[in-house]
Short mmCIF file of C-alpha atoms in Angstrom, two decimals:
data_model
loop_
_atom_site.label_atom_id
_atom_site.label_comp_id
_atom_site.label_asym_id
_atom_site.label_seq_id
_atom_site.Cartn_x
_atom_site.Cartn_y
_atom_site.Cartn_z
CA MET A 1477 46.40 -129.33 41.78
CA LYS A 1478 49.70 -128.44 40.08
CA ARG A 1479 50.57 -124.80 40.34
CA LYS A 1480 52.42 -122.84 37.68
CA GLN A 1481 54.70 -120.64 39.73
CA SER A 1482 54.98 -117.85 37.17
CA GLN A 1483 51.15 -117.52 36.99
CA TRP A 1484 50.81 -117.44 40.80
CA LEU A 1485 53.46 -114.72 41.10
CA LYS A 1486 51.65 -112.72 38.46
CA VAL A 1487 48.31 -113.09 40.26
CA ARG A 1488 49.93 -112.16 43.69
CA LYS A 1489 51.32 -108.98 42.16
CA GLU A 1490 47.99 -108.09 40.51
CA ALA A 1491 46.13 -108.68 43.79
CA ALA A 1492 48.60 -106.46 45.70
CA GLU A 1493 48.15 -103.70 43.19
CA ARG A 1494 44.39 -104.06 43.16
CA ASP A 1495 44.08 -104.08 46.96
CA GLY A 1496 46.71 -101.44 47.56
CA CYS A 1497 48.96 -103.91 49.46
CA ALA A 1498 46.44 -103.72 52.32
CA CYS A 1499 44.20 -106.10 54.06
CA ILE A 1500 40.72 -105.73 52.56
CA VAL A 1501 39.14 -106.31 56.02
CA CYS A 1502 41.10 -103.89 58.23
CA GLY A 1503 43.40 -101.88 56.03
CA ARG A 1504 46.59 -103.05 57.74
CA PRO A 1505 49.56 -103.98 55.56
CA ALA A 1506 48.78 -107.27 53.74
CA THR A 1507 51.08 -110.12 54.54
CA ASP A 1508 49.20 -112.82 52.60
CA VAL A 1509 47.23 -113.38 49.45
CA HIS A 1510 44.29 -115.69 50.26
CA HIS A 1511 42.37 -118.00 47.94
CA ILE A 1512 38.63 -117.43 48.36
CA VAL A 1513 37.90 -120.93 47.05
CA PHE A 1514 40.73 -122.94 48.51
CA ARG A 1515 43.10 -124.66 46.10
CA SER A 1516 42.22 -127.92 47.92
CA GLN A 1517 38.64 -127.35 46.71
CA CYS A 1518 39.75 -126.71 43.11
CA GLY A 1519 40.16 -122.92 43.58
CA LYS A 1520 42.26 -121.39 40.88
CA ASP A 1521 45.19 -118.97 40.93
CA GLU A 1522 43.14 -116.24 39.37
CA LEU A 1523 42.69 -112.65 40.40
CA ASN A 1524 38.99 -113.01 40.97
CA ASN A 1525 39.71 -115.83 43.47
CA VAL A 1526 42.23 -114.05 45.73
CA VAL A 1527 42.23 -111.22 48.23
CA CYS A 1528 45.01 -109.53 50.19
CA LEU A 1529 44.81 -110.08 53.99
CA CYS A 1530 46.87 -109.39 57.11
CA ARG A 1531 48.04 -112.43 59.04
CA HIS A 1532 45.21 -112.08 61.61
CA HIS A 1533 42.50 -112.06 59.02
CA HIS A 1534 44.14 -114.78 57.00
CA LYS A 1535 43.98 -117.04 60.08
CA GLN A 1536 40.36 -116.04 60.56
CA ALA A 1537 39.58 -116.93 56.94
CA HIS A 1538 40.76 -120.53 57.66
CA SER A 1539 38.80 -120.79 60.92
CA GLU A 1540 35.50 -122.53 61.66
CA LYS A 1541 33.84 -119.50 59.98
CA ALA A 1542 35.53 -120.05 56.63
CA LYS A 1543 32.31 -120.18 54.72
CA GLN A 1544 31.09 -116.87 56.12
CA TRP A 1545 34.49 -115.30 55.24
CA ARG A 1546 34.19 -116.74 51.70
CA LEU A 1547 30.85 -114.94 51.20
CA TYR A 1548 32.32 -111.68 52.63
CA PHE A 1549 35.22 -111.88 50.22
CA LYS A 1550 33.03 -112.66 47.19
CA ASN A 1551 30.66 -109.78 48.08
CA TYR A 1552 33.68 -107.44 48.53
CA LEU A 1553 34.95 -108.24 45.06
CA ILE A 1554 31.53 -107.77 43.55
CA THR A 1555 30.98 -104.51 45.37
CA HIS A 1556 34.37 -102.97 44.68
CA TYR A 1557 35.32 -104.47 41.29
CA GLY A 1558 32.19 -106.05 39.84
CA ASN A 1559 33.53 -109.54 39.62
CA SER A 1560 33.80 -112.69 41.66
CA ASN A 1561 33.87 -116.50 41.06
#
């Protein structure tokens, strides 16, 4: 999937502002912006498909429990912002 760099930078900035530059799981400073639905699975560079995470939780989100994390992130967005994919 081809990425438009300017759109991705805009979404990253919006996610950092929304999440307070903190990991939504533990509150540590966010180092990464994670796609809930992976780009390799046709996930889009949209605010309702990304969350801010620390490095530790970003690695966890790509582990064998990725599906469980995806549900957690979707529920987080619905609970806190009223939207998800």
